[in-house]
Coordinates of C-alpha atoms in Angstrom, one line a residue:
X121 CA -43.2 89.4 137.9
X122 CA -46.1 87.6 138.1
X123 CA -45.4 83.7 137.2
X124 CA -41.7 82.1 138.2
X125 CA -39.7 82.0 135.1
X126 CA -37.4 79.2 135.1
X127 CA -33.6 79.9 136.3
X128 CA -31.5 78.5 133.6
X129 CA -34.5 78.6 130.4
X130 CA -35.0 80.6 127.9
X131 CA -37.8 83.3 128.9
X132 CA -40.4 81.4 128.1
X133 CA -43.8 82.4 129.6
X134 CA -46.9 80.0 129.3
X135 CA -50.1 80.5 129.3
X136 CA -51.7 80.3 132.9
X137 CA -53.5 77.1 132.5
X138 CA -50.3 75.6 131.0
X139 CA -47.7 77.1 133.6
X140 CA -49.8 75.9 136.3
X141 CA -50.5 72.4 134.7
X142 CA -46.2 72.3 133.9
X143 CA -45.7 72.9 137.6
X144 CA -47.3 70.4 138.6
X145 CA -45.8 67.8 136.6
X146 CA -42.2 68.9 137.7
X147 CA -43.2 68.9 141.1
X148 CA -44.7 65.0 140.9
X149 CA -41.3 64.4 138.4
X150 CA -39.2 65.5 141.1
X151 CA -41.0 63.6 143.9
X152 CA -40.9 60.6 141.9
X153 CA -37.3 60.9 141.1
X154 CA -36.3 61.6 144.8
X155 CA -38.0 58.6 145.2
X156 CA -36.4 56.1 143.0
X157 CA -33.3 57.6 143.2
X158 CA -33.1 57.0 147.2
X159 CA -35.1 54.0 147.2
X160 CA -32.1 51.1 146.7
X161 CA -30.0 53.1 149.4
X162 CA -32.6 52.7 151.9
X163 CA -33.3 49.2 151.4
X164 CA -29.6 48.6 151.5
X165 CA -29.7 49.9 154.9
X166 CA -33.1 48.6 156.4
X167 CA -31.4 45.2 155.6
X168 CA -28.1 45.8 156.8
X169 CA -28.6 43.5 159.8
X170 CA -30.3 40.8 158.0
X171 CA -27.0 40.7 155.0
X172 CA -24.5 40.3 158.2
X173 CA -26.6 37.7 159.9
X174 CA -27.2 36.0 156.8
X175 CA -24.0 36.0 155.2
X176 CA -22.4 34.7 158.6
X177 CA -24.7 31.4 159.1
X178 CA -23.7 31.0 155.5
X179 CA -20.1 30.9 155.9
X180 CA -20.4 29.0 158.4
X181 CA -23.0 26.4 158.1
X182 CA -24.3 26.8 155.0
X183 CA -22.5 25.8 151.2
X184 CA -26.0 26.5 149.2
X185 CA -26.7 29.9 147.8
X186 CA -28.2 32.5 149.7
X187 CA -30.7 35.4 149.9
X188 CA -29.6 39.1 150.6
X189 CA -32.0 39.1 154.1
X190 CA -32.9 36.4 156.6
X191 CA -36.8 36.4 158.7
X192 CA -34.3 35.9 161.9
X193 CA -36.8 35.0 164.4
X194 CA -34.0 34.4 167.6
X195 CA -30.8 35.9 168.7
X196 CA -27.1 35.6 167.2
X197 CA -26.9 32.3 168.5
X198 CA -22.6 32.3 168.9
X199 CA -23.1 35.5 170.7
X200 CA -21.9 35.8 174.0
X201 CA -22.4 39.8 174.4
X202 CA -25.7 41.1 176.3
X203 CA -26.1 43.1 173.1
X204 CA -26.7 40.0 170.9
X205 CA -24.4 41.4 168.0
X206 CA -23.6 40.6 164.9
X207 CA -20.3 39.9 164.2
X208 CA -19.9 42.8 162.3
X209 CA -21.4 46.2 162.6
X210 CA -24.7 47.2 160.1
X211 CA -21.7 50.0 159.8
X212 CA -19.9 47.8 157.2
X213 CA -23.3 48.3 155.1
X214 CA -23.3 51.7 156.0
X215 CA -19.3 52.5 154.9
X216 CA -20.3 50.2 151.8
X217 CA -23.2 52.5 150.7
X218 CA -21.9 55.8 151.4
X219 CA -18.1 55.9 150.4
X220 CA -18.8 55.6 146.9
X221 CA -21.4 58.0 147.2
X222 CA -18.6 60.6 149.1
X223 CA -15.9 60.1 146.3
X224 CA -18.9 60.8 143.7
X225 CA -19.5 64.0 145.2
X226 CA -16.5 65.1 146.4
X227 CA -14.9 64.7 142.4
X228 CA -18.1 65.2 140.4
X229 CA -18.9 68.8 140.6
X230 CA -15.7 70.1 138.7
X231 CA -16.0 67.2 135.8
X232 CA -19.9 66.2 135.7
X233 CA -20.7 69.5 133.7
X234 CA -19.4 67.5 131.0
X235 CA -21.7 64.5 130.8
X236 CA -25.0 66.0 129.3
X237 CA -27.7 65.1 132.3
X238 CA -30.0 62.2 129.5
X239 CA -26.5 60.6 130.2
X240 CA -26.3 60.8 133.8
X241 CA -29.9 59.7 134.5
X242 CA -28.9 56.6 132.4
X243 CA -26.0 55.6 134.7
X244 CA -28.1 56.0 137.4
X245 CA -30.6 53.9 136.6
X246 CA -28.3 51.1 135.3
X247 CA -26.6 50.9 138.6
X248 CA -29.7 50.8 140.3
X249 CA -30.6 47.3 138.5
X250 CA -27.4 46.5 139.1
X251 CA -27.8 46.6 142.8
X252 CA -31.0 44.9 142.7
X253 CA -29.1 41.9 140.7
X254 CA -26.3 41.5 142.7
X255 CA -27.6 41.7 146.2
X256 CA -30.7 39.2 145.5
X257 CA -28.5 36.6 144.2
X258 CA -25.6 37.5 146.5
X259 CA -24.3 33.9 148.1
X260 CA -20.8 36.2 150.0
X261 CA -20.5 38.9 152.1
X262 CA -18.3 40.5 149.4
X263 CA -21.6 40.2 146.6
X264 CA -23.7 41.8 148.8
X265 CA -21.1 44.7 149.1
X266 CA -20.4 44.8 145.4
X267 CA -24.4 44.9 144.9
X268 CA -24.3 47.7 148.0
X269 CA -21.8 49.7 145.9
X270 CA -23.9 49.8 143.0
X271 CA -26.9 51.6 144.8
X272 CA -24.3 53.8 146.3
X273 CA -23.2 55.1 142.7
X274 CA -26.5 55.4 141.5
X275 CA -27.7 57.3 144.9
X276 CA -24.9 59.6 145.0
X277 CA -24.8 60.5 141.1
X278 CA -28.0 60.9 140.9
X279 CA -28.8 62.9 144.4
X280 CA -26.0 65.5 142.9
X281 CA -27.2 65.9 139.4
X282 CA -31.0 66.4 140.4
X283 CA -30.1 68.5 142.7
X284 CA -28.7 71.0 139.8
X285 CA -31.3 69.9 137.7
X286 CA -33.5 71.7 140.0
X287 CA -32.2 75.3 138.9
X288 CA -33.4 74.9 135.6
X289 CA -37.0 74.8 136.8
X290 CA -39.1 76.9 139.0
X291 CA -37.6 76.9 143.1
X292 CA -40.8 74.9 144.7
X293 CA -39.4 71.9 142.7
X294 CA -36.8 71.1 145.7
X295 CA -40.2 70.8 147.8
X296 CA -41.2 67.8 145.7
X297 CA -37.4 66.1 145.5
X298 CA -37.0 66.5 149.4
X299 CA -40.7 65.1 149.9
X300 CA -39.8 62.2 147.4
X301 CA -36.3 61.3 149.0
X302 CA -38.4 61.3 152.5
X303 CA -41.0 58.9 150.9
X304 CA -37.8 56.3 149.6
X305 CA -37.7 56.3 153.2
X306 CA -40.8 55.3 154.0
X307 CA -41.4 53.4 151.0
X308 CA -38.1 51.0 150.6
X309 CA -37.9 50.3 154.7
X310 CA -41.8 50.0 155.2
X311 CA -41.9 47.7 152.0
X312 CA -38.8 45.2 153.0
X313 CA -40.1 45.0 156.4
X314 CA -43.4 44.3 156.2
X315 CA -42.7 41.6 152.8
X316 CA -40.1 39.9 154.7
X317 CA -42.1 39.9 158.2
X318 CA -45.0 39.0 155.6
X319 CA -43.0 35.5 154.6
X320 CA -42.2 36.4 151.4
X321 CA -38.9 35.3 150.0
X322 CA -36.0 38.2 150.4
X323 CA -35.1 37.3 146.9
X324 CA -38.1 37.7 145.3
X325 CA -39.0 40.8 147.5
X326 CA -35.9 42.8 146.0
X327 CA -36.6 41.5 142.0
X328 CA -40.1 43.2 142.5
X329 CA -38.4 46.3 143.2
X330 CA -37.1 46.6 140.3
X331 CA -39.6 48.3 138.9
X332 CA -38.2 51.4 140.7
X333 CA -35.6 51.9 138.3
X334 CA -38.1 51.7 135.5
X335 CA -40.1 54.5 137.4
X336 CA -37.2 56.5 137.3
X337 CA -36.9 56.4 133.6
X338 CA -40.2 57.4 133.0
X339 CA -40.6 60.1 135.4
X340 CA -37.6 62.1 134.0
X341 CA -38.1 61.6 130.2
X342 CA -41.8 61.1 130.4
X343 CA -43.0 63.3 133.1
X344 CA -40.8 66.5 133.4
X345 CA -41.4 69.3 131.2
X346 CA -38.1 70.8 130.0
X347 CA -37.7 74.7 129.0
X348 CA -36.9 74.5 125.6
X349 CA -32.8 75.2 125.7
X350 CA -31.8 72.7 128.4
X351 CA -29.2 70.8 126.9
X352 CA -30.3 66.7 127.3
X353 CA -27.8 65.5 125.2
X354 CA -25.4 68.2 125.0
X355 CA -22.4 69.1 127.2
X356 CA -23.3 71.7 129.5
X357 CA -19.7 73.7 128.9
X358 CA -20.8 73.5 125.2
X359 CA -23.8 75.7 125.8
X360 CA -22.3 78.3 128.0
X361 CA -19.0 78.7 125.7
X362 CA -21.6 79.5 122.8
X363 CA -23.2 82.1 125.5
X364 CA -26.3 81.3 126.0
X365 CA -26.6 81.6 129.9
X366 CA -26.4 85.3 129.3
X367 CA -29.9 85.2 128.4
X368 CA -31.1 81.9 130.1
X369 CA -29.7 82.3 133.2
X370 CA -32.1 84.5 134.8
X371 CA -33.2 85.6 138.6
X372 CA -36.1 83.3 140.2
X373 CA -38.2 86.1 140.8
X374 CA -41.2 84.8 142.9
X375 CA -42.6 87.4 144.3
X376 CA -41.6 91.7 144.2
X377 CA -38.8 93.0 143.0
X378 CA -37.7 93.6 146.9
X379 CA -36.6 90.2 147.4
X380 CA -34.4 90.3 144.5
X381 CA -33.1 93.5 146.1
X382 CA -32.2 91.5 149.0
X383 CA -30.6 88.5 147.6
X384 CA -27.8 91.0 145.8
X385 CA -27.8 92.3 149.3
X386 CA -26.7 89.4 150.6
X387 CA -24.5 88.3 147.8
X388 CA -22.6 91.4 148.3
X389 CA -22.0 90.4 152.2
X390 CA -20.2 87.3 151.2
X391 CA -22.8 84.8 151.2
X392 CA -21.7 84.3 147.5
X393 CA -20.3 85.7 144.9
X394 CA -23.3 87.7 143.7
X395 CA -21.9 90.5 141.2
X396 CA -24.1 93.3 140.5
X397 CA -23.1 92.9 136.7
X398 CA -23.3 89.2 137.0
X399 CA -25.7 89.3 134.2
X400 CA -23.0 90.1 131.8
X401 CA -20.5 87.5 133.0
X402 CA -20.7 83.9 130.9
X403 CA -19.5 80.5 130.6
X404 CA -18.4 77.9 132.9
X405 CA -16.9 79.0 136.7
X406 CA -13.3 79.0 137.1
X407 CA -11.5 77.1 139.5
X408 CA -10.9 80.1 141.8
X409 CA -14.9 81.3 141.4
X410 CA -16.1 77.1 142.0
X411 CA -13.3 77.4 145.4
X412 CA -14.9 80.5 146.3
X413 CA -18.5 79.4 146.3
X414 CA -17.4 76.4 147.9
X415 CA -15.8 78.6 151.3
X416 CA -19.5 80.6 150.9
X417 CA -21.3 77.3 151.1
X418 CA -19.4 76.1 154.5
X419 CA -22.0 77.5 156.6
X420 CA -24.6 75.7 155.1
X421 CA -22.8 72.1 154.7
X422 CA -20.9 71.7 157.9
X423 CA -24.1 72.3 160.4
X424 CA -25.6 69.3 157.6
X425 CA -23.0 67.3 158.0
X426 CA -23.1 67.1 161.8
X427 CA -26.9 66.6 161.8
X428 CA -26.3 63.5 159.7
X429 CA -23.1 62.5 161.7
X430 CA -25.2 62.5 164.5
X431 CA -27.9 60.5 163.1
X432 CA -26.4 57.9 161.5
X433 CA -24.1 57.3 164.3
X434 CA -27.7 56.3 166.5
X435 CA -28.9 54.6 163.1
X436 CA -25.9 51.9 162.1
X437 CA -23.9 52.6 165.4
X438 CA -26.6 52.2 168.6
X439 CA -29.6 51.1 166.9
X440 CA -28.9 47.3 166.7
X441 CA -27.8 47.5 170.3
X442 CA -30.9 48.5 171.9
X443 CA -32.4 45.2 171.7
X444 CA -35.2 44.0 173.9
X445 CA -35.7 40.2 174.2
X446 CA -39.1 40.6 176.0
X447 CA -40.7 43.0 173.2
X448 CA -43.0 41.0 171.5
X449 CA -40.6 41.4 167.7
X450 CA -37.4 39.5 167.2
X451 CA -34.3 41.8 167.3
X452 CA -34.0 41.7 163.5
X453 CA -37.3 43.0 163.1
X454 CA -36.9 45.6 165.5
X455 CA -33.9 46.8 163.7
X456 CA -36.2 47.0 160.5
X457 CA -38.6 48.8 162.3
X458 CA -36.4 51.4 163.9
X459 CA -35.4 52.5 160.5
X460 CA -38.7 52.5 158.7
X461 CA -39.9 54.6 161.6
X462 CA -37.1 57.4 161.5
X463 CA -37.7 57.4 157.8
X464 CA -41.4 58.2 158.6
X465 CA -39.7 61.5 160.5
X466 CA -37.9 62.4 157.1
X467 CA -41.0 62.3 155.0
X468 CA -42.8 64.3 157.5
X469 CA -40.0 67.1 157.7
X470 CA -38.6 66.8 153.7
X471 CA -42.6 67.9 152.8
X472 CA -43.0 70.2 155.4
X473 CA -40.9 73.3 152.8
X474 CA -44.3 74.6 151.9
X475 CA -45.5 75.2 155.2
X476 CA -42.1 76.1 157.6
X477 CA -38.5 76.7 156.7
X478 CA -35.9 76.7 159.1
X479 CA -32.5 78.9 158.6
X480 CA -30.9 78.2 161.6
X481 CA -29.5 74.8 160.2
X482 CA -26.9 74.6 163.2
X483 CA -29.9 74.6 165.8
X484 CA -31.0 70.8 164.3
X485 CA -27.7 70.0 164.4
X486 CA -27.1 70.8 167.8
X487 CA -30.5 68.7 168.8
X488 CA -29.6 66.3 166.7
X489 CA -26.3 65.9 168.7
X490 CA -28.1 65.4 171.8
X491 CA -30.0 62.7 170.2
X492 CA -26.8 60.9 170.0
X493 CA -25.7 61.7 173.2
X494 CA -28.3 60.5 175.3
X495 CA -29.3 57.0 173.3
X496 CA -25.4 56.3 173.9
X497 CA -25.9 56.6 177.2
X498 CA -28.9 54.9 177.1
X499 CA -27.1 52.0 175.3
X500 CA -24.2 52.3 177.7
X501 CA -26.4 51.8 181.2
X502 CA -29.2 50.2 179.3
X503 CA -31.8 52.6 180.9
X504 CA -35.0 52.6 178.3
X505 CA -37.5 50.1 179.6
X506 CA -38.9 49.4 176.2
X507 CA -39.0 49.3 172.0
X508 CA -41.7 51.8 172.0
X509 CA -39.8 54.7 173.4
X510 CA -37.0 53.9 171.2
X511 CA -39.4 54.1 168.5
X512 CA -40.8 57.7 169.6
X513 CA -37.3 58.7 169.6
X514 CA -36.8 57.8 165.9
X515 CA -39.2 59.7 164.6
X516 CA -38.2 62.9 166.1
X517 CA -34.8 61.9 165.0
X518 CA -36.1 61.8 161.5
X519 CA -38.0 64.4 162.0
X520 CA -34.7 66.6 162.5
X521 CA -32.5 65.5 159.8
X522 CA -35.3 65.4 156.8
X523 CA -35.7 69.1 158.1
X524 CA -32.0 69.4 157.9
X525 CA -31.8 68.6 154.5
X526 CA -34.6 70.4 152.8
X527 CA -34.1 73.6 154.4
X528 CA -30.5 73.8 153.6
X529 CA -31.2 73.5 150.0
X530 CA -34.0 75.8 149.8
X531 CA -31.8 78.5 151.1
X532 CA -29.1 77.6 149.1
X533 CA -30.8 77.9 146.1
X534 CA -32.6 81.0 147.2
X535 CA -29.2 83.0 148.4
X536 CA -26.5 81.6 145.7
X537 CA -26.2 83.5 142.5
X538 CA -28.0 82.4 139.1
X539 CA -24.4 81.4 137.6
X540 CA -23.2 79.4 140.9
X541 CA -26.6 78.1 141.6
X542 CA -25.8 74.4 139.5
X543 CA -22.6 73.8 140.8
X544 CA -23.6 75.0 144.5
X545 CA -26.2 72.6 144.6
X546 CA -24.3 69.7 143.3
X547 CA -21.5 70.6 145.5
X548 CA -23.2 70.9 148.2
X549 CA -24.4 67.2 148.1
X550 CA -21.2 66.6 150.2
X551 CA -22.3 67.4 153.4
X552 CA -24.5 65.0 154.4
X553 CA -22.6 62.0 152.9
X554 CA -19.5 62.9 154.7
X555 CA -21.1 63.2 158.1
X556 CA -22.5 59.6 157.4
X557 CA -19.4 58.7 156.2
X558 CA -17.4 59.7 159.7
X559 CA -20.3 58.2 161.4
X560 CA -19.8 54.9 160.0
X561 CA -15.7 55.0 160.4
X562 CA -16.2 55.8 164.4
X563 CA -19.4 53.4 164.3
X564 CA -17.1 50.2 164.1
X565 CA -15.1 50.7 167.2
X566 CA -18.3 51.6 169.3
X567 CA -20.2 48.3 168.0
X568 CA -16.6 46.4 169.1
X569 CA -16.8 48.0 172.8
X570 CA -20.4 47.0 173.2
X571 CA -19.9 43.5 172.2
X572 CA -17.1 43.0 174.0
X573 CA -19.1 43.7 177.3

């Protein structure tokens, strides 16, 4: 075939001029959603050390309302360690914004087939104002964590539903979601640190970003074009019981017919369940078909999970500790800068699908492990001489877990069958929220030993 017909729409061909102008929408849609939809998780995280150090002069000096995020331009003044801590690990952020996010995708896929996805992108969005609300006018540590919970659910549901959204449009899509996740990166910890460095009130910084949410709306209502049967409002079950995914769900064919060919070659080795009359086989999985695509999709999640294990365990665990009192930032807004620099890594390596794609998704992982390795010793014998090799270090690190991610979605997507591809996606969703998840539990007793010392 000539043009990419969409996997889940009716065969609907457009004209050239019309195909080409629809792709491009759906690829700036999908970049625009990655971005909102990661954008209130990031900021949640770049001021992670500023909530803790606020929150604790407040409860202990302070009886007047306070701000999410605190210009801190000196150390922890009570601190006695060498690593100037806060009394709490960032991890507390981290365990805050991810956990919901874990139980979201761990449960979702088997039930969220039920909520049409007009619904879904509702919730998201409402949560996401939420968490702009809450946080900004936060005066307790347990406010901020509510608001911090509220970005996680509207992260984690909507990371897992755009994720299967993708198979309903044309595969270079997931090119424009990872690029847009990578640029909520960039964007949410490049914008918090340089307003706040800037002077302007934390506050006020966070109510401005409210606009994201809007953004979001209008990008998937607005911007996407839909194939003409995807079911907005309609239960997804619904529309399979009635049969019509044996005519809408159709191969991505995006080149010869040779690389189909080899996709129901490998679906026949056990990659997934790939059935030669698969065609003929409707409605929603089964339990036992949704467990079986889940062992298939092992090899691809675990390797992800480890990446982002390692990662975050440098981000919230060791990155607060490599503090440098003679660098010419306070160790607040060194902290801000370290993660808006790693997040410069993802963007790079989420938009790099169009130009290199990487199958060997346990090689990153295993690089991503040394990472770790080395900055904890690093931390341990304090051997980096200064801020700017730390930040070098960031950016690669970014550089391998944005790669990470992409890649194992593109060949997800590109080896699962057409009838497992929406829940394989969602599903799939896990891995890198559980490795963060671990990271952040083993996180709190490292930040304890350091401080200690």
């Amino acid at each position: 075939m000539d043009q990419a017909v969409s996997v889940n729409a009716d065969p609907y061909m457009p004209s050239d001029s019309e195909g080409h102008g629809s792709r491009w929408r759906n690829w700036s849609g999908f970049w625009l959603l990655g971005l909102c939809n990661n954008f209130a998780y990031v900021v949640m995280l770049s001021a992670a050390h500023d909530i803790l150090k606020q929150q604790g002069s407040h409860n202990s000096t302070s009886p007047t309302p306070a701000t999410v995020a605190l210009h801190v331009e000196g150390g922890n003044g009570g601190n006695r360690s060498s690593y100037d801590c806060n009394p709490v690990s960032t991890a507390a952020v981290l365990l805050a914004d991810i956990l919901p996010t874990l139980l979201i995708k761990l449960s979702a896929p088997f039930f969220i087939h039920k909520l049409p996805y007009g619904f879904r992108v509702l919730v998201c969005v409402a949560t996401a104002i939420a968490s702009f609300l809450v946080v900004s006018f936060s005066s307790t540590v347990w406010m901020s964590t509510l608001g911090v919970i509220f970005a996680s659910v509207s992260s984690g549901l909507g990371e897992l539903s755009f994720l299967s959204l993708t198979v309903f449009f044309s595969r270079d899509v997931l090119g424009g979601w990872g690029s847009g996740t990578g640029g909520a990166g960039v964007a949410g910890a490049l914008l918090y640190s340089a307003l706040t460095q800037a002077g302007l009130s934390p506050r006020d910084t966070l109510l401005i970003m409210l606009v994201v949410p809007v953004a979001m709306v209008i990008s998937y209502f607005f911007l996407l074009v839909f194939p003409p049967s995807f079911p907005q409002w309609k239960c997804r079950e619904a529309e399979s019981v009635r049969g019509g995914d044996s005519q809408s769900r159709r191969p991505l064919l995006d080149g010869s017919d040779e690389e189909e060919e080899e996709e129901r070659e490998k679906g026949a080795e056990g990659v997934f369940i790939v059935s030669t009359c698969e065609d003929k086989v409707t409605g929603p999985l089964t339990l036992i078909e949704k467990l079986h695509v889940i062992k298939g999709l092992l090899r691809f999640v675990v390797p992800l999970g480890v990446v982002y294990f390692a990662e975050y365990f440098i981000n919230q665990g060791l990155l607060e500790l490599l503090y440098f009192p003679k660098f010419n930032l306070s160790h607040a807004e060194q902290y801000r800068w370290y993660q808006t620099l790693y997040q410069v890594g993802v963007l790079v390596s989420r938009s790099s699908l169009c130009c290199v794609k990487i199958s060997r998704i346990w090689a990153l992982s295993l690089l991503q492990c040394v990472n770790a390795v080395l900055l904890f010793l690093s931390v341990y014998y304090q051997l980096l001489p200064s801020a700017w090799l730390v930040f070098v270090i960031v950016i690669y690190e970014g550089l391998l877990g944005g790669a990470a991610y992409v890649n194992t979605f593109y060949f997800i997507s590109k080896e699962t069958g057409d009838r497992q591809r929406e829940f394989a996606m969602a599903t799939a969703s896990v891995g890198d929220s559980l490795g963060i998840a671990i990271s952040g539990l083993i996180a709190f007793p490292v930040h304890r030993y350091f401080c200690s010392l």
